[in-house]
Coordinates of C-alpha atoms and ligand atoms in Angstrom, one line a residue:
Q1 CA -21.4 -134.7 -53.2
F2 CA -19.3 -137.0 -52.7
G3 CA -20.9 -141.0 -53.8
Y4 CA -23.3 -141.1 -50.1
F5 CA -22.5 -138.1 -48.4
T6 CA -22.5 -134.4 -48.8
Y7 CA -19.3 -133.0 -47.4
D8 CA -19.7 -130.1 -44.9
P9 CA -16.5 -129.3 -42.9
G10 CA -17.6 -127.9 -39.9
F11 CA -20.7 -129.9 -40.2
T12 CA -23.0 -126.7 -39.3
S13 CA -26.2 -127.9 -42.0
T14 CA -25.7 -131.5 -41.4
A15 CA -27.9 -131.5 -37.6
S16 CA -26.7 -134.5 -35.2
C17 CA -29.5 -134.5 -33.0
R18 CA -32.5 -133.6 -31.8
S19 CA -33.4 -131.7 -27.9
D20 CA -35.3 -129.4 -26.9
I21 CA -32.7 -127.6 -24.4
T22 CA -31.5 -124.4 -27.1
F23 CA -32.4 -121.9 -30.0
I24 CA -30.5 -120.3 -32.2
D25 CA -31.1 -118.1 -35.1
G26 CA -28.0 -117.2 -36.4
D27 CA -29.5 -114.8 -38.3
E28 CA -31.9 -113.0 -36.8
G29 CA -29.0 -113.5 -34.2
I30 CA -31.9 -115.0 -31.3
L31 CA -30.6 -117.6 -28.7
L32 CA -33.7 -119.1 -26.9
Y33 CA -33.1 -121.2 -23.1
R34 CA -35.9 -123.5 -23.5
G35 CA -38.7 -121.2 -24.5
Y36 CA -37.2 -118.2 -23.3
P37 CA -35.1 -115.0 -24.5
I38 CA -31.3 -114.8 -23.9
D39 CA -31.6 -111.3 -22.3
Q40 CA -34.9 -111.8 -20.4
L41 CA -32.9 -115.1 -18.8
A42 CA -29.7 -112.2 -18.0
E43 CA -31.8 -109.5 -16.1
K44 CA -33.8 -111.5 -14.6
S45 CA -32.8 -114.7 -13.1
S46 CA -29.5 -116.5 -11.8
F47 CA -27.1 -119.2 -12.5
L48 CA -28.7 -122.2 -10.7
E49 CA -32.1 -120.9 -11.4
V50 CA -30.8 -121.4 -15.9
S51 CA -29.3 -123.6 -14.3
Y52 CA -32.8 -126.3 -13.2
L53 CA -34.4 -124.7 -16.3
L54 CA -32.0 -126.2 -19.0
L55 CA -31.8 -129.5 -16.4
Y56 CA -35.7 -129.5 -16.2
G57 CA -37.5 -127.4 -19.1
E58 CA -39.3 -125.5 -16.7
L59 CA -38.6 -122.3 -14.4
P60 CA -39.2 -123.7 -11.5
T61 CA -41.0 -122.7 -8.4
A62 CA -39.7 -121.6 -5.2
D63 CA -39.4 -124.5 -3.4
Q64 CA -37.5 -126.4 -6.0
L65 CA -35.0 -124.1 -7.2
S66 CA -34.3 -123.8 -2.9
E67 CA -33.9 -128.1 -3.0
F68 CA -31.9 -127.8 -5.8
T69 CA -29.9 -125.5 -4.3
S70 CA -29.7 -127.7 -1.2
S71 CA -28.9 -130.3 -3.1
I72 CA -25.8 -128.6 -5.2
T73 CA -24.8 -127.2 -2.4
R74 CA -24.7 -130.6 -0.1
H75 CA -22.5 -131.8 -2.7
N76 CA -20.3 -128.8 -3.1
M77 CA -17.4 -130.6 -1.3
V78 CA -14.3 -133.4 -3.0
N79 CA -12.7 -136.3 -2.1
E80 CA -9.5 -134.6 0.2
S81 CA -7.5 -136.6 -1.7
L82 CA -8.5 -134.8 -5.3
K83 CA -5.7 -132.1 -3.8
N84 CA -2.9 -135.1 -3.9
F85 CA -4.2 -134.6 -8.2
F86 CA -3.3 -130.7 -7.8
N87 CA -0.2 -131.0 -6.0
G88 CA 1.2 -133.3 -8.1
F89 CA 1.2 -130.3 -10.9
H90 CA 4.1 -128.2 -12.0
Y91 CA 3.7 -125.1 -10.9
D92 CA 2.5 -122.9 -14.3
A93 CA 0.1 -125.8 -15.7
H94 CA -2.1 -123.9 -17.6
P95 CA -6.7 -124.4 -15.4
M96 CA -8.1 -125.7 -18.0
A97 CA -5.0 -128.2 -18.2
M98 CA -5.6 -129.3 -14.3
L99 CA -9.5 -129.1 -14.7
T100 CA -9.5 -131.8 -17.9
A101 CA -8.0 -133.6 -16.0
V102 CA -9.2 -133.3 -12.9
V103 CA -12.9 -133.5 -14.0
G104 CA -12.3 -137.0 -15.7
S105 CA -11.1 -138.3 -12.5
L106 CA -14.4 -137.9 -10.8
S107 CA -15.1 -140.9 -12.0
A108 CA -12.7 -142.0 -9.8
F109 CA -14.1 -141.4 -6.8
Y110 CA -17.8 -141.3 -7.8
H111 CA -17.6 -144.2 -9.3
E112 CA -20.8 -146.4 -7.2
S113 CA -23.1 -143.2 -8.1
I114 CA -22.4 -144.6 -11.8
D115 CA -25.6 -146.4 -13.5
V116 CA -26.1 -143.4 -16.9
N117 CA -29.7 -146.2 -17.6
D118 CA -31.0 -144.7 -13.9
P119 CA -32.5 -141.9 -13.5
A120 CA -32.0 -141.1 -10.7
S121 CA -28.5 -142.2 -10.9
R122 CA -27.3 -138.9 -13.9
E123 CA -30.1 -136.5 -12.2
I124 CA -27.3 -137.3 -8.8
C125 CA -24.3 -136.7 -11.5
A126 CA -25.8 -134.0 -12.9
H127 CA -25.3 -132.1 -9.5
R128 CA -22.7 -133.5 -8.6
I129 CA -21.1 -131.7 -11.7
I130 CA -22.9 -128.3 -11.6
A131 CA -21.9 -128.9 -7.5
K132 CA -18.1 -129.3 -7.9
M133 CA -17.5 -127.4 -10.8
P134 CA -16.7 -124.4 -9.1
T135 CA -14.2 -125.8 -5.7
I136 CA -12.6 -127.9 -8.7
S137 CA -11.8 -124.5 -10.8
A138 CA -11.7 -122.0 -7.2
A139 CA -8.5 -125.0 -6.4
A140 CA -7.4 -125.2 -10.6
F141 CA -6.8 -121.0 -9.5
K142 CA -5.6 -121.6 -6.3
H143 CA -2.6 -123.8 -7.6
M144 CA -1.8 -121.2 -10.2
I145 CA -0.9 -118.6 -7.9
G146 CA 0.6 -120.5 -5.3
E147 CA -2.6 -119.9 -2.5
P148 CA -4.0 -123.1 -0.3
F149 CA -7.2 -124.3 -1.3
I150 CA -10.1 -123.1 0.3
Y151 CA -13.1 -125.3 1.3
P152 CA -16.3 -124.2 0.2
Q153 CA -18.9 -121.6 2.3
N154 CA -22.3 -123.0 2.6
T155 CA -23.8 -119.7 3.7
L156 CA -22.3 -118.0 0.3
S157 CA -24.5 -118.1 -3.4
Y158 CA -22.8 -120.7 -5.6
T159 CA -21.5 -117.7 -7.4
G160 CA -20.7 -115.7 -4.0
N161 CA -19.0 -119.3 -3.0
F162 CA -16.7 -119.1 -6.3
L163 CA -15.6 -115.3 -5.6
N164 CA -14.5 -116.9 -2.1
M165 CA -12.8 -119.5 -2.7
L166 CA -10.8 -117.6 -5.2
F167 CA -10.2 -115.1 -3.8
S168 CA -10.3 -115.4 -0.1
R169 CA -7.2 -116.2 2.1
P170 CA -6.9 -117.9 5.8
N171 CA -5.0 -115.2 6.9
E172 CA -7.4 -111.7 6.2
D173 CA -11.1 -111.4 6.5
Y174 CA -13.4 -110.9 2.4
E175 CA -16.1 -110.2 1.6
V176 CA -17.5 -111.4 -2.0
N177 CA -17.7 -107.8 -3.5
P178 CA -21.6 -107.6 -4.9
I179 CA -20.7 -106.5 -8.3
A180 CA -19.0 -108.7 -9.1
E181 CA -21.0 -111.5 -8.3
K182 CA -24.0 -110.2 -9.9
A183 CA -21.5 -109.3 -12.7
L184 CA -19.9 -112.9 -13.0
D185 CA -23.5 -114.7 -12.8
Q186 CA -24.7 -113.1 -15.3
L187 CA -22.1 -114.2 -17.2
L188 CA -22.1 -117.8 -16.0
I189 CA -26.2 -117.8 -17.5
L190 CA -25.2 -115.8 -21.1
H191 CA -22.4 -119.2 -21.1
A192 CA -24.8 -122.0 -20.4
D193 CA -25.7 -123.1 -22.9
H194 CA -25.4 -123.4 -27.1
E195 CA -27.3 -125.8 -28.3
Q196 CA -25.2 -128.4 -30.5
N197 CA -21.6 -126.2 -29.9
A198 CA -18.0 -128.2 -30.6
S199 CA -17.8 -128.7 -27.6
T200 CA -21.2 -130.0 -26.4
S201 CA -21.4 -131.8 -29.8
T202 CA -18.4 -133.9 -27.5
V203 CA -20.2 -134.5 -24.6
R204 CA -23.0 -136.4 -26.6
L205 CA -20.8 -138.6 -28.4
A206 CA -18.7 -139.3 -26.0
G207 CA -21.9 -139.7 -23.7
S208 CA -23.4 -141.4 -26.5
T209 CA -21.1 -144.9 -25.9
G210 CA -22.3 -145.2 -22.2
T211 CA -19.2 -143.7 -21.0
N212 CA -19.3 -141.5 -18.0
P213 CA -21.0 -138.4 -17.5
F214 CA -17.6 -137.0 -15.5
A215 CA -15.8 -138.6 -17.9
A216 CA -18.2 -136.3 -20.9
I217 CA -17.6 -133.2 -19.7
A218 CA -14.1 -133.9 -19.2
S219 CA -13.8 -134.1 -23.0
G220 CA -16.0 -131.0 -23.6
C221 CA -13.4 -128.9 -21.2
A222 CA -10.5 -131.2 -23.7
A223 CA -12.6 -129.5 -26.9
L224 CA -13.2 -126.1 -25.3
W225 CA -9.5 -124.7 -24.0
G226 CA -9.1 -124.7 -28.6
P227 CA -8.6 -120.8 -29.1
A228 CA -11.7 -121.7 -31.9
H229 CA -14.3 -122.1 -29.1
G230 CA -13.2 -121.3 -25.7
G231 CA -10.2 -120.3 -26.1
A232 CA -11.3 -117.8 -27.6
N233 CA -11.7 -115.1 -24.7
E234 CA -8.3 -115.7 -23.2
A235 CA -6.8 -114.8 -27.2
V236 CA -9.3 -111.9 -27.1
L237 CA -7.6 -110.2 -24.5
N238 CA -3.6 -111.4 -25.7
M239 CA -4.6 -109.8 -29.1
L240 CA -5.6 -106.5 -27.2
E241 CA -2.2 -106.1 -25.1
E242 CA -0.8 -106.9 -28.3
I243 CA -2.6 -104.3 -31.0
G244 CA -1.8 -101.8 -27.7
D245 CA -3.0 -99.0 -29.1
V246 CA -6.0 -97.9 -31.4
S247 CA -3.4 -97.1 -34.2
N248 CA -2.2 -100.0 -34.7
V249 CA -5.6 -101.5 -35.0
P250 CA -5.8 -101.3 -38.8
K251 CA -2.7 -102.9 -39.2
F252 CA -4.4 -105.6 -37.7
I253 CA -7.6 -105.4 -39.4
D254 CA -5.8 -105.8 -42.4
K255 CA -3.4 -108.7 -40.9
A256 CA -6.7 -110.2 -39.8
K257 CA -8.2 -110.0 -43.7
D258 CA -4.7 -111.7 -45.4
K259 CA -5.3 -115.2 -46.2
E260 CA -1.7 -116.2 -46.3
D261 CA -1.4 -115.0 -42.3
P262 CA -3.5 -117.3 -40.0
F263 CA -4.3 -114.2 -37.3
R264 CA -8.0 -114.0 -37.5
L265 CA -9.7 -111.3 -34.9
M266 CA -9.9 -113.3 -31.4
G267 CA -14.2 -112.9 -30.3
F268 CA -15.4 -112.3 -34.0
G269 CA -17.0 -114.4 -36.3
H270 CA -19.6 -117.3 -34.9
R271 CA -20.2 -120.6 -37.2
V272 CA -24.1 -119.7 -37.1
Y273 CA -24.9 -116.3 -36.5
K274 CA -24.5 -114.2 -39.2
N275 CA -25.4 -111.3 -37.9
Y276 CA -24.6 -109.7 -33.8
D277 CA -24.5 -111.9 -30.3
P278 CA -26.9 -111.5 -28.5
R279 CA -25.0 -112.9 -26.0
A280 CA -22.2 -109.5 -27.1
T281 CA -24.8 -107.3 -26.7
I282 CA -25.6 -108.2 -23.3
I283 CA -21.8 -108.0 -22.3
R284 CA -20.3 -105.2 -24.3
K285 CA -24.0 -103.4 -21.6
T286 CA -22.6 -105.2 -18.2
C287 CA -19.3 -104.3 -19.5
H288 CA -19.5 -100.7 -19.5
E289 CA -21.6 -100.5 -16.6
V290 CA -19.6 -103.0 -14.2
L291 CA -16.6 -100.5 -15.1
N292 CA -18.0 -97.7 -13.9
E293 CA -19.5 -99.0 -10.2
L294 CA -15.4 -100.7 -10.1
G295 CA -14.6 -97.2 -10.8
M296 CA -12.9 -98.2 -13.8
S297 CA -15.0 -96.1 -16.5
N298 CA -11.8 -95.2 -18.8
D299 CA -10.6 -98.5 -19.0
P300 CA -8.3 -98.7 -22.3
Q301 CA -8.9 -101.9 -22.8
L302 CA -12.5 -101.8 -23.3
E303 CA -11.9 -98.5 -25.2
L304 CA -9.5 -99.7 -27.5
A305 CA -12.6 -103.4 -28.5
M306 CA -15.1 -100.9 -29.2
R307 CA -12.8 -98.5 -31.2
L308 CA -11.9 -102.4 -33.0
E309 CA -15.3 -103.5 -32.9
E310 CA -16.2 -100.1 -34.7
I311 CA -13.1 -99.8 -37.3
A312 CA -14.1 -103.9 -38.6
L313 CA -17.8 -103.3 -38.6
Q314 CA -16.6 -100.7 -41.2
D315 CA -14.4 -102.5 -43.4
E316 CA -16.5 -104.3 -46.3
Y317 CA -13.9 -107.3 -45.4
F318 CA -16.2 -108.2 -41.7
V319 CA -20.1 -107.3 -43.2
E320 CA -19.7 -108.9 -46.7
R321 CA -18.3 -112.2 -44.4
K322 CA -21.3 -111.1 -41.8
L323 CA -18.7 -111.6 -39.4
Y324 CA -19.7 -109.6 -35.3
P325 CA -18.4 -109.5 -32.3
N326 CA -19.5 -113.0 -29.9
V327 CA -19.6 -114.0 -26.5
D328 CA -15.7 -114.2 -26.4
F329 CA -14.9 -110.0 -27.2
Y330 CA -16.2 -108.6 -24.0
S331 CA -16.0 -111.3 -21.8
G332 CA -12.1 -111.0 -21.0
I333 CA -12.1 -107.3 -19.8
I334 CA -14.7 -108.0 -17.0
Y335 CA -13.1 -110.6 -15.6
R336 CA -10.0 -108.7 -16.0
A337 CA -11.8 -106.3 -14.3
L338 CA -12.8 -108.7 -11.2
G339 CA -8.9 -109.8 -10.9
I340 CA -9.1 -113.0 -13.0
P341 CA -6.0 -113.8 -14.1
T342 CA -6.6 -114.3 -18.5
E343 CA -4.9 -117.6 -18.6
F344 CA -8.6 -119.1 -16.7
F345 CA -10.8 -117.0 -18.8
T346 CA -11.7 -120.5 -20.3
V347 CA -12.2 -121.4 -17.1
L348 CA -15.1 -119.4 -16.7
F349 CA -16.1 -120.1 -19.8
A350 CA -16.1 -123.7 -18.5
L351 CA -17.3 -123.5 -15.8
G352 CA -20.7 -120.8 -17.3
R353 CA -20.8 -124.3 -19.7
T354 CA -21.3 -127.3 -17.5
P355 CA -25.3 -127.1 -17.0
G356 CA -25.7 -126.6 -20.4
W357 CA -23.1 -130.1 -20.8
I358 CA -24.9 -132.1 -18.7
A359 CA -28.4 -131.4 -19.9
Q360 CA -27.6 -132.0 -23.8
W361 CA -26.5 -135.0 -21.7
M362 CA -28.9 -136.5 -19.6
E363 CA -32.2 -135.3 -22.8
M364 CA -29.0 -137.8 -25.1
S365 CA -28.9 -140.4 -22.2
A366 CA -32.5 -140.8 -22.1
D367 CA -34.0 -141.1 -25.1
P368 CA -34.4 -144.5 -25.5
E369 CA -34.1 -144.4 -29.6
Q370 CA -30.1 -142.5 -29.0
R371 CA -28.0 -144.5 -30.5
I372 CA -23.6 -144.6 -30.6
G373 CA -22.5 -141.5 -32.6
R374 CA -21.0 -142.2 -35.6
P375 CA -19.8 -139.3 -38.3
R376 CA -18.8 -140.9 -41.4
Q377 CA -16.9 -139.2 -44.0
I378 CA -15.9 -138.6 -48.0
Y379 CA -12.7 -140.6 -48.3
T380 CA -10.2 -139.5 -50.9
G381 CA -7.3 -141.6 -50.8
A382 CA -5.9 -144.6 -52.8
A383 CA -8.6 -146.9 -55.2
T384 CA -7.8 -150.1 -53.3
R385 CA -4.3 -151.7 -54.8
D386 CA -1.9 -154.6 -54.2
Y387 CA 0.6 -155.2 -51.7
V388 CA 4.5 -154.3 -53.3
S389 CA 7.1 -155.9 -51.1
I390 CA 10.6 -154.1 -50.2
D391 CA 12.5 -154.7 -52.5
K392 CA 10.5 -153.7 -55.5
R393 CA 9.4 -150.3 -53.6
Ligands
SDX401 C1 -17.7 -120.2 -30.1 O1 -20.6 -122.9 -31.7 C2 -20.8 -122.3 -30.9 O2 -22.3 -122.1 -30.4 C3 -19.0 -121.4 -30.2 C4 -19.9 -120.4 -28.9 C5 -20.3 -121.0 -27.6 O3 -21.4 -120.7 -26.9 O4 -20.0 -122.8 -27.7 O5 -20.9 -119.5 -29.5 C6 -18.9 -119.4 -28.7 O6 -16.8 -120.3 -29.8 C7 -17.3 -118.6 -30.5 C8 -16.0 -118.1 -31.5 C9 -15.4 -118.3 -31.0 N1 -13.8 -118.0 -31.2 C10 -13.7 -116.9 -32.0 O7 -13.7 -115.8 -31.3 C11 -11.8 -117.2 -32.8 C12 -11.9 -116.2 -33.5 N2 -13.8 -116.6 -34.9 C13 -13.0 -117.7 -35.7 O8 -11.8 -118.7 -35.6 C14 -14.0 -117.9 -37.1 O9 -15.7 -116.9 -36.9 C15 -14.7 -119.1 -36.2 C16 -13.9 -120.4 -35.9 C17 -15.8 -118.6 -34.9 C18 -15.3 -120.2 -37.5 O10 -14.9 -120.2 -38.7 P1 -14.7 -120.1 -39.6 O11 -15.7 -122.1 -39.0 O12 -14.2 -120.6 -41.2 O13 -16.1 -119.0 -40.4 P2 -16.8 -118.7 -41.1 O14 -17.0 -119.9 -42.2 O15 -18.1 -117.3 -40.9 O16 -15.8 -118.0 -42.3 C19 -16.3 -117.5 -43.4 C20 -15.2 -116.2 -44.2 C21 -14.1 -117.0 -44.1 O17 -13.3 -116.6 -45.1 P3 -13.6 -116.7 -46.8 O18 -13.0 -118.4 -46.5 O19 -14.7 -116.8 -47.0 O20 -12.9 -115.6 -47.5 O21 -15.1 -115.6 -42.7 C22 -13.4 -115.6 -42.3 C23 -13.0 -116.3 -42.7 O22 -11.4 -117.1 -43.5 N3 -13.4 -115.4 -40.6 C24 -12.7 -114.8 -40.4 C25 -12.8 -114.4 -38.9 N4 -13.7 -114.8 -38.4 C26 -14.4 -115.8 -40.1 N5 -12.0 -113.5 -40.8 C27 -10.9 -113.4 -40.0 N6 -11.0 -113.1 -38.5 C28 -12.1 -113.9 -38.0 N7 -12.1 -113.9 -36.8

């Protein structure tokens, strides 16, 4: 206790808002989107249907889903002059740098649709952001690999369209792989929302000032990029590459336990889950299924990841601190199997999290009692003192 406030370095014990959207029980490893268990949605739903659920609070009827899908499809193009934006980026720009910049720039193109106090305007912005995120993400990917941008194809599903924009080329036929489409759609569902994580809290805090939703979502992209958050999926694969072989695992476990060493076991631990992250359980199962279906069942990275998990969960340092694999531990192994490079993984996290971010922004913007966010601090600096002229210092 310091005077007025308690100090919590990660604000986990102080609720920043009320929300109807996502429920987490960190001790029991429970995750619900609008009351529906994540494992049921991952198995039975689709990413667009889950996006509708997060935005509107209920699973859509067939007509509602069809209308929502056609609205998203109608908005999947971006202003052609955004190409100049991409062409201005350095050849080796990180895709999250491009995504963060371009998402923020959408407010320069769609300013006429932004009246954050008007429910209809908020809804159209939400649809626009969900619709354009795959197009912008794929454009960042194409810039990264030096290939021409591919336009959306409205005959394809949301996720199929994204895969087509990633991998098709003007000079050859491309067929969306249904295994990849199904696996990626499930991964997007698993990343769609997660209560008040760092990037969602950033979106809500930025949005609470009344700024436009494109700027608020761009601030979420910036927060997500960090290796302690969404950047961990990229860091896990880099860590597995560095470990290389199971024989090196004990050395890395010791490094992760060494307080003098800033190294942490990437993809392990969580601010809220002190049990297995339910998403990691689902992703590990999907990993096996997808790698088998793709004829990669003895993938060395998956073997290594599983041995690393097994050894860590037998080590009392991890057991005592309740450190389990989180959503980022296995996801990158699937992304890589789908032909996606490591530095693009966090963009996929952002694509999945977009409906959650915008649903939380809509909920906050619609709340008549919503005030501007203004966290306080514990002041630990100097007491009041008088100015000293420079010749007396
Ligand atoms: C995501 O919030 C969300 O919901 C995020 C997310 C979402 O969907 O939005 O779930 C997505 O960001 C998942 C997390 C991805 N990040 C990583 O995998 C990076 C590696 N993990 C850690 O950096 C860490 O676990 C955090 C950042 C996730 C949490 O860090 P905290 O808050 O410091 O963890 P803690 O309070 O539970 O730590 C307790 C102890 C500490 O040691 P002691 O001071 O008790 O001795 O466990 C240690 C920590 O140092 N610890 C780790 C560790 N994670 C925590 N030690 C080694 N390796 C780790 N990964």
